[in-house]
Coordinates of C-alpha atoms in Angstrom, one line a residue:
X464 CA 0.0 0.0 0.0
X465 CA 1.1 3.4 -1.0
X466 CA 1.6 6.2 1.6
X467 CA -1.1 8.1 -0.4
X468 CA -3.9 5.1 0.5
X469 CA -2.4 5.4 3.9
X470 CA -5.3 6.1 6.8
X471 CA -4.8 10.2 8.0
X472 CA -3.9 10.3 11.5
X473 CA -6.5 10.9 14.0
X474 CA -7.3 15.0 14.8
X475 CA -8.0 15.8 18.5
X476 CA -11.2 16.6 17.3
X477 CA -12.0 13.2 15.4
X478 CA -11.2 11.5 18.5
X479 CA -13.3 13.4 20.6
X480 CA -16.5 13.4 19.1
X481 CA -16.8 9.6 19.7
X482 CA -16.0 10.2 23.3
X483 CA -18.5 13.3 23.5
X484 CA -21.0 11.1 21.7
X485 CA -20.9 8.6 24.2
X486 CA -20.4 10.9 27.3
X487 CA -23.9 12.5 26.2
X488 CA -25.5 9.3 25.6
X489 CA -24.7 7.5 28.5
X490 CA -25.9 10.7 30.7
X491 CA -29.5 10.4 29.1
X492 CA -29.4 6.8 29.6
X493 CA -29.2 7.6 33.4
X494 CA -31.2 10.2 33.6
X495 CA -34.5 8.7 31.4
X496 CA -33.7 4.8 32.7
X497 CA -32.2 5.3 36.2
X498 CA -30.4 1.6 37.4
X499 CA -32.2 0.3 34.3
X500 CA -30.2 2.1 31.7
X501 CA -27.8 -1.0 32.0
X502 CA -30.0 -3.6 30.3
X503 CA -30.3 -1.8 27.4
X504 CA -29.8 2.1 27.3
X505 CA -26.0 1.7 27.9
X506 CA -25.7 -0.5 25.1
X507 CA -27.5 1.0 22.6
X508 CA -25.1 4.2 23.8
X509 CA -21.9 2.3 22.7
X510 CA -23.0 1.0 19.5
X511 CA -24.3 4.7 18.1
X512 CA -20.7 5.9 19.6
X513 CA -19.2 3.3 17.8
X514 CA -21.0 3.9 15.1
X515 CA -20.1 7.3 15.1
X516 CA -16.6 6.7 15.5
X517 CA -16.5 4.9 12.8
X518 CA -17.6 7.4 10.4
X519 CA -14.9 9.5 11.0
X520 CA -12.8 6.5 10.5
X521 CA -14.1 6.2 7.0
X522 CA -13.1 9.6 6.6
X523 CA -10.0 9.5 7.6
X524 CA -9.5 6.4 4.8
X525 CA -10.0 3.2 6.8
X526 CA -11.8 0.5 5.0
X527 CA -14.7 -1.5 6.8
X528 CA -13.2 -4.4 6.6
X529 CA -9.9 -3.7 8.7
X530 CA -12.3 -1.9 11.2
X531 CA -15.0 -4.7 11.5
X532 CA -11.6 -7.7 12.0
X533 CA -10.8 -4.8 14.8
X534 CA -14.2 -5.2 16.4
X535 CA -14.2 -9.3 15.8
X536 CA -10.8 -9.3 17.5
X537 CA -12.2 -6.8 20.7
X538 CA -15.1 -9.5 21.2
X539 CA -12.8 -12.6 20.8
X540 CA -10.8 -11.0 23.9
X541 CA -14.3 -10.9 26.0
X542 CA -14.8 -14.9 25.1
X543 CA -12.7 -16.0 28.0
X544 CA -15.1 -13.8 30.4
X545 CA -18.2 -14.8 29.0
X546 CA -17.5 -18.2 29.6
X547 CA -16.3 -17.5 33.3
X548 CA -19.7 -15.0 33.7
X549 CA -21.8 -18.2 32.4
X550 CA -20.0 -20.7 34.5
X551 CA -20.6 -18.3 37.4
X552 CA -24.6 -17.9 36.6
X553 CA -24.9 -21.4 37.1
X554 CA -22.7 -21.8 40.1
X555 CA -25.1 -19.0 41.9
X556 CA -28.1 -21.1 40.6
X557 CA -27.0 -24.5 42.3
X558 CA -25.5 -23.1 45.5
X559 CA -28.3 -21.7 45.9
X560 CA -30.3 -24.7 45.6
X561 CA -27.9 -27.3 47.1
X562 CA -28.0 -24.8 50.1
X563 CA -24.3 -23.6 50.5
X564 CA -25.3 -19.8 50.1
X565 CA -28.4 -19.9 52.3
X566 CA -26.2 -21.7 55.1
X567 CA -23.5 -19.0 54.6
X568 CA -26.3 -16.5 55.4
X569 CA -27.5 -18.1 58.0
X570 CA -24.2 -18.8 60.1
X571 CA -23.5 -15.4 59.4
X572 CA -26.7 -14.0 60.9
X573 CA -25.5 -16.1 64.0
X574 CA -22.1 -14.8 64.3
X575 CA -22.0 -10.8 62.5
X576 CA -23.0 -7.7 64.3
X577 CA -24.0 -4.9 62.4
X578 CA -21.6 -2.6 64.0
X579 CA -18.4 -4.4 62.6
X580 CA -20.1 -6.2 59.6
X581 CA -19.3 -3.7 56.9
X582 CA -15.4 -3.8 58.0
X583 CA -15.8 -7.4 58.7
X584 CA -17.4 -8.0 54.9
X585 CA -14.3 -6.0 53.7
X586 CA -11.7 -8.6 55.5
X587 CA -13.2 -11.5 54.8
X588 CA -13.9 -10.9 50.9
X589 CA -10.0 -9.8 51.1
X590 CA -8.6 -13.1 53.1
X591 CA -10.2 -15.2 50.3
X592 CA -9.7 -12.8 47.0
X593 CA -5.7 -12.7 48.4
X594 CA -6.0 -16.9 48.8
X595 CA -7.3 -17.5 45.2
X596 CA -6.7 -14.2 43.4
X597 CA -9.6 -13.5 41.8
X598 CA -11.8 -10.4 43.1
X599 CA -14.7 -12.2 40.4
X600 CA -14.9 -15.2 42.7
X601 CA -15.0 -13.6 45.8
X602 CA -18.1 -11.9 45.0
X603 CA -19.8 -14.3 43.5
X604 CA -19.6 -16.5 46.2
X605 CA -18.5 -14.9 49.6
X606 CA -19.9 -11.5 48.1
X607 CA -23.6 -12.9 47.2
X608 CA -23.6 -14.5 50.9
X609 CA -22.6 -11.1 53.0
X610 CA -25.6 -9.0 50.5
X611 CA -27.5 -11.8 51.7
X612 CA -26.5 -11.5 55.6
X613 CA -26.6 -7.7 55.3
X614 CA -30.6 -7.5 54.0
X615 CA -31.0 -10.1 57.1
X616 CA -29.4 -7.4 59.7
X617 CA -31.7 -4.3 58.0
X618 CA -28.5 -3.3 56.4
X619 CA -27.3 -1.5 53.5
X620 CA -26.6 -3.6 50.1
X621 CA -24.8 -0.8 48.4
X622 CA -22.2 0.1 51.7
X623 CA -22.3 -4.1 52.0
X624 CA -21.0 -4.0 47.9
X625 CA -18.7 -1.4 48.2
X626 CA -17.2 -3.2 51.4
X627 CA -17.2 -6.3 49.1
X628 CA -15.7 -4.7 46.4
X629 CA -13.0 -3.1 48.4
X630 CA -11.8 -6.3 50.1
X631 CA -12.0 -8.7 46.8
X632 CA -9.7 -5.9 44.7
X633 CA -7.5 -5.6 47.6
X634 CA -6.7 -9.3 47.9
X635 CA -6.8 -9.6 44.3
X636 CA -4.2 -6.8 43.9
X637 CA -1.7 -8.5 46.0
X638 CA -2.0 -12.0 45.3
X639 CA 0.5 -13.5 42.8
X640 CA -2.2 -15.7 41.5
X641 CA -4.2 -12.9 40.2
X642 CA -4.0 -12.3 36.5
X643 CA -3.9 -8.7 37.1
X644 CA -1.1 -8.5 39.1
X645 CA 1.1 -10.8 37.1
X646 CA 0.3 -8.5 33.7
X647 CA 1.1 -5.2 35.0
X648 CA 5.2 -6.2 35.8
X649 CA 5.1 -7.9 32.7
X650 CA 4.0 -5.3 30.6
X651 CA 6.3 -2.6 32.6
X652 CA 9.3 -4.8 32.5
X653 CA 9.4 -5.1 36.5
X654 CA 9.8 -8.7 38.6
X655 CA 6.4 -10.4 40.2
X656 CA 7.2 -10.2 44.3
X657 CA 9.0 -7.1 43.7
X658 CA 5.9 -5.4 42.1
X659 CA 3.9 -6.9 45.3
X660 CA 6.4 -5.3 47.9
X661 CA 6.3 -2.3 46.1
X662 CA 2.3 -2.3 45.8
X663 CA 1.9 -2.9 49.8
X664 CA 3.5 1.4 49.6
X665 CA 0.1 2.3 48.1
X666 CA -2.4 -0.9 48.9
X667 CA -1.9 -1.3 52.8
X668 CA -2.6 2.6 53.8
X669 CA -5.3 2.5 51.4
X670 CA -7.0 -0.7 52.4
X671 CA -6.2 0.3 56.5
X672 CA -8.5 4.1 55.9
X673 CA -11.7 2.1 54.0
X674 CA -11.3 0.2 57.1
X675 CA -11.1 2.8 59.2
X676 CA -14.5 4.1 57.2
X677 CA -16.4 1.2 57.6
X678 CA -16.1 1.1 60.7
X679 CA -16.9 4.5 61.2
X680 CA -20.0 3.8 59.5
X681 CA -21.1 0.7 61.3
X682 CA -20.5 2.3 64.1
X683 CA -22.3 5.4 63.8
X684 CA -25.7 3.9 61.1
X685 CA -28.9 3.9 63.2
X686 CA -29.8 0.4 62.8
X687 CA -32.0 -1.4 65.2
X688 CA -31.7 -4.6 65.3
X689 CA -34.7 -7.1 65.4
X690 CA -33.2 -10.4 66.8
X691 CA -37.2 -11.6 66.6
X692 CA -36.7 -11.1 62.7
X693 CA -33.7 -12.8 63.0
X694 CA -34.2 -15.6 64.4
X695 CA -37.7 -15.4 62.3
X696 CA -35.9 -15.1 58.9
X697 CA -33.2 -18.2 60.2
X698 CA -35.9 -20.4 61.3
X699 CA -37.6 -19.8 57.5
X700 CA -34.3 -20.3 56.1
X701 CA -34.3 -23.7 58.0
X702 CA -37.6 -24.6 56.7
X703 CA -36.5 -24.2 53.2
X704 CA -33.3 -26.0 53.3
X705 CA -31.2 -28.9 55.1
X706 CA -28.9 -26.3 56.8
X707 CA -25.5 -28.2 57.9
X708 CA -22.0 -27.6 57.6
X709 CA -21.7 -30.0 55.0
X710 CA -23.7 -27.6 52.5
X711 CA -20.3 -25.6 52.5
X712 CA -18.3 -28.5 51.0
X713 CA -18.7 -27.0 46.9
X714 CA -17.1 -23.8 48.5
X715 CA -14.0 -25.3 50.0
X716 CA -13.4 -27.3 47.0
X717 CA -13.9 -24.1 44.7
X718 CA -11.2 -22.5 47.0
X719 CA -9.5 -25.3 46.9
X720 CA -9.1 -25.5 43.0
X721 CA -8.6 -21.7 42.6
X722 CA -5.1 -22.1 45.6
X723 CA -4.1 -24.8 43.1
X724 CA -4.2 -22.4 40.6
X725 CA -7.0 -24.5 38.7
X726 CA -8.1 -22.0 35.6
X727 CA -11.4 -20.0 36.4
X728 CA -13.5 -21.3 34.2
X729 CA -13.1 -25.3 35.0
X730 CA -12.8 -24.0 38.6
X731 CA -16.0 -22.5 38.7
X732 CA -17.9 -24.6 36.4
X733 CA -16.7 -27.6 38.7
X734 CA -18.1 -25.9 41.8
X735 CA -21.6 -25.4 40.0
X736 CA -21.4 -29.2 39.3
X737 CA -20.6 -30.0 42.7
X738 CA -23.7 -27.4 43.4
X739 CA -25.6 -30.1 41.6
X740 CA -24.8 -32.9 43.0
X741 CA -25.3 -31.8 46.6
X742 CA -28.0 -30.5 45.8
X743 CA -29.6 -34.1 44.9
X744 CA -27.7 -35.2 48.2
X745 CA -28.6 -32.3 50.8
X746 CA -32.0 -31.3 49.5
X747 CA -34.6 -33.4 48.4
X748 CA -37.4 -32.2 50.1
X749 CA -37.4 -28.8 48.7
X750 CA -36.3 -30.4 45.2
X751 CA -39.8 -32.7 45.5
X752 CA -41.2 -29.4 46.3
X753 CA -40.6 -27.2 43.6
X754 CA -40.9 -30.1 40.8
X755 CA -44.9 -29.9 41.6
X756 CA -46.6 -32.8 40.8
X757 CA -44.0 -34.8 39.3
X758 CA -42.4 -38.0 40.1
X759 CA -38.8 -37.8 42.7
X760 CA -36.6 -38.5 39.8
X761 CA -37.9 -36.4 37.1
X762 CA -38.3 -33.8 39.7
X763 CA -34.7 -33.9 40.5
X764 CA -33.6 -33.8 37.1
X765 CA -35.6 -31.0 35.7
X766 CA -35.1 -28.7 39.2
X767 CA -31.5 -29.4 39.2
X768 CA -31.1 -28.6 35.3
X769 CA -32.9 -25.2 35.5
X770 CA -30.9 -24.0 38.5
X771 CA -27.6 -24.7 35.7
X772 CA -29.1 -22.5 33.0
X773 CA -32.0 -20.3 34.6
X774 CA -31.2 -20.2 38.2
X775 CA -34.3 -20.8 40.9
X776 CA -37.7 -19.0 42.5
X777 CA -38.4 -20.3 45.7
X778 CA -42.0 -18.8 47.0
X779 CA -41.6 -18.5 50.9
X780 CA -44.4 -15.9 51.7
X781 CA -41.3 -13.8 53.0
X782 CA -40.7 -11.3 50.0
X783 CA -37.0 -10.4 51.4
X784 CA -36.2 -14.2 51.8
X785 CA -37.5 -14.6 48.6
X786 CA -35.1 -12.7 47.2
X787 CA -32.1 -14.0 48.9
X788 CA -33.0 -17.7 48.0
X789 CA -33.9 -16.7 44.2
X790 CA -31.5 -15.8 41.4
X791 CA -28.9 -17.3 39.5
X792 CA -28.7 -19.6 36.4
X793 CA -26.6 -18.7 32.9
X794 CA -29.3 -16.7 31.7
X795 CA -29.1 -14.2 34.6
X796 CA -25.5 -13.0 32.6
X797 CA -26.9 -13.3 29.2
X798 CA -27.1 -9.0 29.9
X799 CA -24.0 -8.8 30.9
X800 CA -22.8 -10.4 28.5
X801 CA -24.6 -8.2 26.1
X802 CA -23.0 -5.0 27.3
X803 CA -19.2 -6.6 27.6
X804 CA -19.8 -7.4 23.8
X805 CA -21.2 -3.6 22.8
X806 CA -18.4 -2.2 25.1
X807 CA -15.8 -3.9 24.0
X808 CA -16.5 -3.4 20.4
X809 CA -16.5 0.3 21.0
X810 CA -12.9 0.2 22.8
X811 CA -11.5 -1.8 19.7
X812 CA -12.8 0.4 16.9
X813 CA -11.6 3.5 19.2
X814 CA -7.7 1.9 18.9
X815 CA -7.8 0.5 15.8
X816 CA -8.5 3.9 14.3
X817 CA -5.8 5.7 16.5
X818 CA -8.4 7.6 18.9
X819 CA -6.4 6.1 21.9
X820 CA -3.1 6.6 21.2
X821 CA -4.2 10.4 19.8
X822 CA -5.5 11.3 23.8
X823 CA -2.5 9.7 25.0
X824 CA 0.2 12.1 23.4
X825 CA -2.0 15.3 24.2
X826 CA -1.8 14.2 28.1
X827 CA 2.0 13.2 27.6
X828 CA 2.7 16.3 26.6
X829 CA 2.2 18.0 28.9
X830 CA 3.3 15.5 31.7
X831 CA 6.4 17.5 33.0
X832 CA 7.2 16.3 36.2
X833 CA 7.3 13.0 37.9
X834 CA 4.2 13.8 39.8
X835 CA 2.6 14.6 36.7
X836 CA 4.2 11.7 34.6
X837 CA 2.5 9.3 37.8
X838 CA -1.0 11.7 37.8
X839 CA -1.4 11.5 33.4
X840 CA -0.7 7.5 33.4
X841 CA -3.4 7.5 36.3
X842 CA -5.7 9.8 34.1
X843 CA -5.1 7.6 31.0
X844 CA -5.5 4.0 32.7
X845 CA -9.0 5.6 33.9
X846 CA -9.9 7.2 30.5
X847 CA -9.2 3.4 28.9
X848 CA -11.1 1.9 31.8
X849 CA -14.1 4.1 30.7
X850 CA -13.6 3.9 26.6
X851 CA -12.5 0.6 26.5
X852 CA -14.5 -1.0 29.6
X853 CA -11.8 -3.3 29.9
X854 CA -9.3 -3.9 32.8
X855 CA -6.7 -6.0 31.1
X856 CA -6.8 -3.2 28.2
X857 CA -6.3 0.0 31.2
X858 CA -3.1 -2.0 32.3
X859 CA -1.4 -3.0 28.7
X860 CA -2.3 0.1 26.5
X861 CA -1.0 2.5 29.2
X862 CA 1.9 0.5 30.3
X863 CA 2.6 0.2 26.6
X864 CA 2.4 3.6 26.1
X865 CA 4.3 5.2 29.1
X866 CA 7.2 2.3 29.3
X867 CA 9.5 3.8 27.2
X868 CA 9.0 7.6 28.8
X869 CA 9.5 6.0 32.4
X870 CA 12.4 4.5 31.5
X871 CA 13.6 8.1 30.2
X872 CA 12.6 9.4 33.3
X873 CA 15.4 7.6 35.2
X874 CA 12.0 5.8 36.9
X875 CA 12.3 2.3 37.7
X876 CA 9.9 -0.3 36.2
X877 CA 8.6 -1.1 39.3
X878 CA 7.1 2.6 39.5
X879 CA 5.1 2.4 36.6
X880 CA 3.8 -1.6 37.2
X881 CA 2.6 -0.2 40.5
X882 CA 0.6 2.9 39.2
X883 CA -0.5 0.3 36.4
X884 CA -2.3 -1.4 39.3
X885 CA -3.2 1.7 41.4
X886 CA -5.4 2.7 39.0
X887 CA -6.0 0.4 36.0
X888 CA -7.4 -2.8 38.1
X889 CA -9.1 -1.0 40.9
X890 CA -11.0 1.7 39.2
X891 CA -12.4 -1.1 36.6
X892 CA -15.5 -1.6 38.9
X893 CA -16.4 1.9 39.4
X894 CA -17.3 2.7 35.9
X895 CA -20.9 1.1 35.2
X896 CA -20.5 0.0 31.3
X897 CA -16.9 -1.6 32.4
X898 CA -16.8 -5.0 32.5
X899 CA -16.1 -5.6 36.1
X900 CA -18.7 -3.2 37.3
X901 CA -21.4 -4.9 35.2
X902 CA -19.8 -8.1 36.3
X903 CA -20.1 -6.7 39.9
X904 CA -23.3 -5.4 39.5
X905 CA -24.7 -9.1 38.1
X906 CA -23.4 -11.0 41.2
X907 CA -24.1 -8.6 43.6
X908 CA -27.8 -7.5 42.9
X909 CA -26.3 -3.8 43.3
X910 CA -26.1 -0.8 40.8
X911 CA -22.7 0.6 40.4
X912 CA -24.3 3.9 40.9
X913 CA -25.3 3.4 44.6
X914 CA -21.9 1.2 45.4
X915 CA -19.5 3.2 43.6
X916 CA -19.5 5.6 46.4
X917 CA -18.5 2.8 49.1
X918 CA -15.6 1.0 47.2
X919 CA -13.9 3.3 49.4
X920 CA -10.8 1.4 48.5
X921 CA -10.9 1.6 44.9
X922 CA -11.3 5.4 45.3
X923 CA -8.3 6.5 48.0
X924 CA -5.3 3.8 46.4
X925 CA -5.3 6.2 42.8
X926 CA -5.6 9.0 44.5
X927 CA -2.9 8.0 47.2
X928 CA -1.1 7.2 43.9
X929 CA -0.8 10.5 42.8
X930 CA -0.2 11.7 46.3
X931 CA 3.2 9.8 46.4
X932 CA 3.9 11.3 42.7
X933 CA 4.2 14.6 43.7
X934 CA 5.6 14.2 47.1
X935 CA 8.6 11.7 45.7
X936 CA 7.5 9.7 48.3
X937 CA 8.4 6.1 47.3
X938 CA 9.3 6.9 43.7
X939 CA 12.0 4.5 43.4
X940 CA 15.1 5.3 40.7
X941 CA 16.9 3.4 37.9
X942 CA 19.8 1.9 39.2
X943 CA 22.3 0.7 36.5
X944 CA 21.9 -3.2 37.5
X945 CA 18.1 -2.1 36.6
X946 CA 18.7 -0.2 33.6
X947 CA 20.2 -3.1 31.8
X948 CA 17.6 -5.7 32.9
X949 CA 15.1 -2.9 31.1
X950 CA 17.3 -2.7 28.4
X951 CA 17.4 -6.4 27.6
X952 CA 13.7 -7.0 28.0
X953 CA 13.1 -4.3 26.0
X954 CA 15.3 -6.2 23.3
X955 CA 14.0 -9.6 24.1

């Protein structure tokens, strides 16, 4: 191809109207649809963006077949978590059913007290993210069981999700066996255990103040507590299910296989098997019950096959119970599933046609200091969070981008991995169309828009972040042993 048939360059202005599109679109898809505008306003939002976008590609000389391989290649990187969120529908369902979750919510009733439960949801959800490394399993299975607890104790589900939220990103931060935190030190060129040293800098002040607000929270919410409804709403929960210790079996074998560094997908889907089968073991009576009029063993199969694929209803006369004990199934995430697609589209047509890259320079430009340097990559892992709705794309496009001007810098790898993390992972579930906030959002039963403001977490680490930037606190240096490790990764 000549330079003449050559795609023009991007203008600030071409990559903004996109942006602008969607900024507008998405704000009338609040305001007309409220915690609706996620199944359905949102993604009918990205695909006229998109669509826009891709206008001004054409302009600019891109063909629609390079951009429509760019959009089959943004969906393609989605497949892994569509598979995952599936798995995950049907693990809900059968837990539910084989009664792991409603024993979870029942112990805790026993043994939480309202005071210390939002600081107590926070540790807990960050013991087991930290153990497994995955922030996506924690909520769907120790996050949907503290929502649960918290409706039981008159509390709130959004402070309950953001408490969630902040203890499963914490733990997944830290943990080598998150994903996460083994791409950012790849992509910046730093080492694994050195990039989690480094991290605790940032993490362990930031994770110590949401604890330090939760309990503030606990301790200072009005709540008075009804032990009659308690021990009311247990005593229902007993009537529904075979509640024993033994129920919690598929969750120590799902955290079992996630320590062993079993792949999320089998991991999962195994537990929601397990589900299953204890489900046949553990709860007959309730299985009898909901298959009507039919015979035991058609019952069983046709109760225990719905919970995989369309989750369960169980009709207590308790409308709150009812909704802890209902839910779940693969077609609960078919919606999610429907926005990752639309969003992640959106985010691949925006790169391929140089939109990205295009916002990128403008902020490096003017990215003088370190403290600035640390603020813009901060700003731009954010701004891809929100274009491209995609974690894994806010750590490797930045960390891409900036490598080479760190290194410049005199700013060791390790510098840039970190504020990869600071603000790429954690800020992914903040942003309603992203991913991990719709992913969030499924398990959890919770809008981002009312638990955004309790990931209390996810908020102080980027700005601590910055903080440290312009302070030089922590910013370590290039040493010359480091300088020619960079140099020969760069060449490798």
């Amino acid at each position: 191809m000549s330079e003449l048939n050559l795609p023009k360059k991007p203008s600030m202005l071409d990559a903004s109207i996109p942006v602008i599109t969607l900024i507008c679109l998405l704000t009338l898809a609040v305001f007309y649809f409220g915690d609706n505008s996620s199944y359905g306003p949102n993604q009918i939002a990205l695909l006229i963006a998109m669509g826009v976008a891709i206008i001004v590609g054409v302009k600019n000389g891109h063909n629609w077949h390079s951009i429509e391989k760019a959009i089959v290649n943004g969906i393609s990187l989605s497949l892994g978590a569509v598979l995952i969120l599936l798995a995950v529908g049907s693990l809900i369902g059968t837990w539910l059913l084989s009664g792991t979750v409603p024993t979870m919510i029942y112990y805790g009733l026993q043994l939480l007290n309202p005071s210390w439960f939002y600081a107590a949801a926070c540790v807990m959800c960050a013991i087991v993210s930290m153990s497994i490394g995955s922030s996506w399993t924690t909520a769907a299975t120790i996050g949907v069981a503290l929502i649960g607890i918290a409706q039981g104790l008159g509390l709130s589900p959004a402070i309950t999700a953001g408490a969630v939220i902040s203890g499963a990103y914490f733990g997944d931060k830290i943990s080598p066996l998150s994903e996460t935190t083994n791409l950012a030190p790849a992509i910046a060129g730093s080492e694994l255990f050195a990039h989690i040293r480094y991290m605790f800098w940032t993490t362990a002040p930031s994770i110590i103040t949401a604890l330090v607000l939760f309990i503030i929270i606990g301790l200072n919410e009005t709540i008075t507590v009804n032990n009659d409804s308690i021990d009311l709403l247990s005593l229902q929960l007993a009537e529904q299910f075979n509640i024993s210790v033994f129920n919690l079996v598929p969750l120590l074998v799902l955290l079992t296989l996630a320590i062993k560094k079993v792949p999320a997908f089998p991991a999962v889907a195994i537990g929601a098997l397990i589900g299953g089968i204890w489900a046949c073991v553990f709860q007959q009576e309730l299985i009898v019950r909901l298959g009507g009029e039919t015979d035991v063993i058609t019952a069983n199969v046709k109760v225990i096959w719905t919970a995989f694929y369309d989750g369960v209803v169980i009709e207590t006369g308790n409308s709150q119970l009812n909704s802890l004990l209902s839910g779940g199934g693969m077609s609960s995430m078919l919606n999610t599933v429907w926005l990752i697609m639309c969003a992640l589209s959106f985010g691949a047509v925006l790169e391929h046609l140089g939109m990205l890259k295009k916002f990128v320079d403008v902020i490096l430009a003017s990215a003088k200091s370190t403290g600035s340097l640390i603020a813009s990559t901060v700003a731009t892992c954010i701004g891809t969070n929100i274009l491209t709705a995609d974690q894994y794309m806010a750590i490797v496009m930045p960390g891409r981008m900036y490598k080479e001007e760190y290194a410049r810098r005199g700013l060791d790898p390790l510098v840039l991995s970190r504020t990869l993390e600071d603000s790429g992972t954690i800020t992914s579930p903040l942003i309603p169309w992203n991913t991990c906030a719709v992913y969030m959002s499924g398990v959890l039963l919770v809008s981002p828009l009312d638990y955004m403001f309790y990931c209390f977490f996810n908020w102080i680490n980027p700005i601590l972040a910055v903080i440290y930037g312009f302070i030089g606190f922590n910013i370590k240096k290039l040493t010359k042993k480091t300088t020619e490790e960079t140099s020969l990764t760069a060449k490798a």
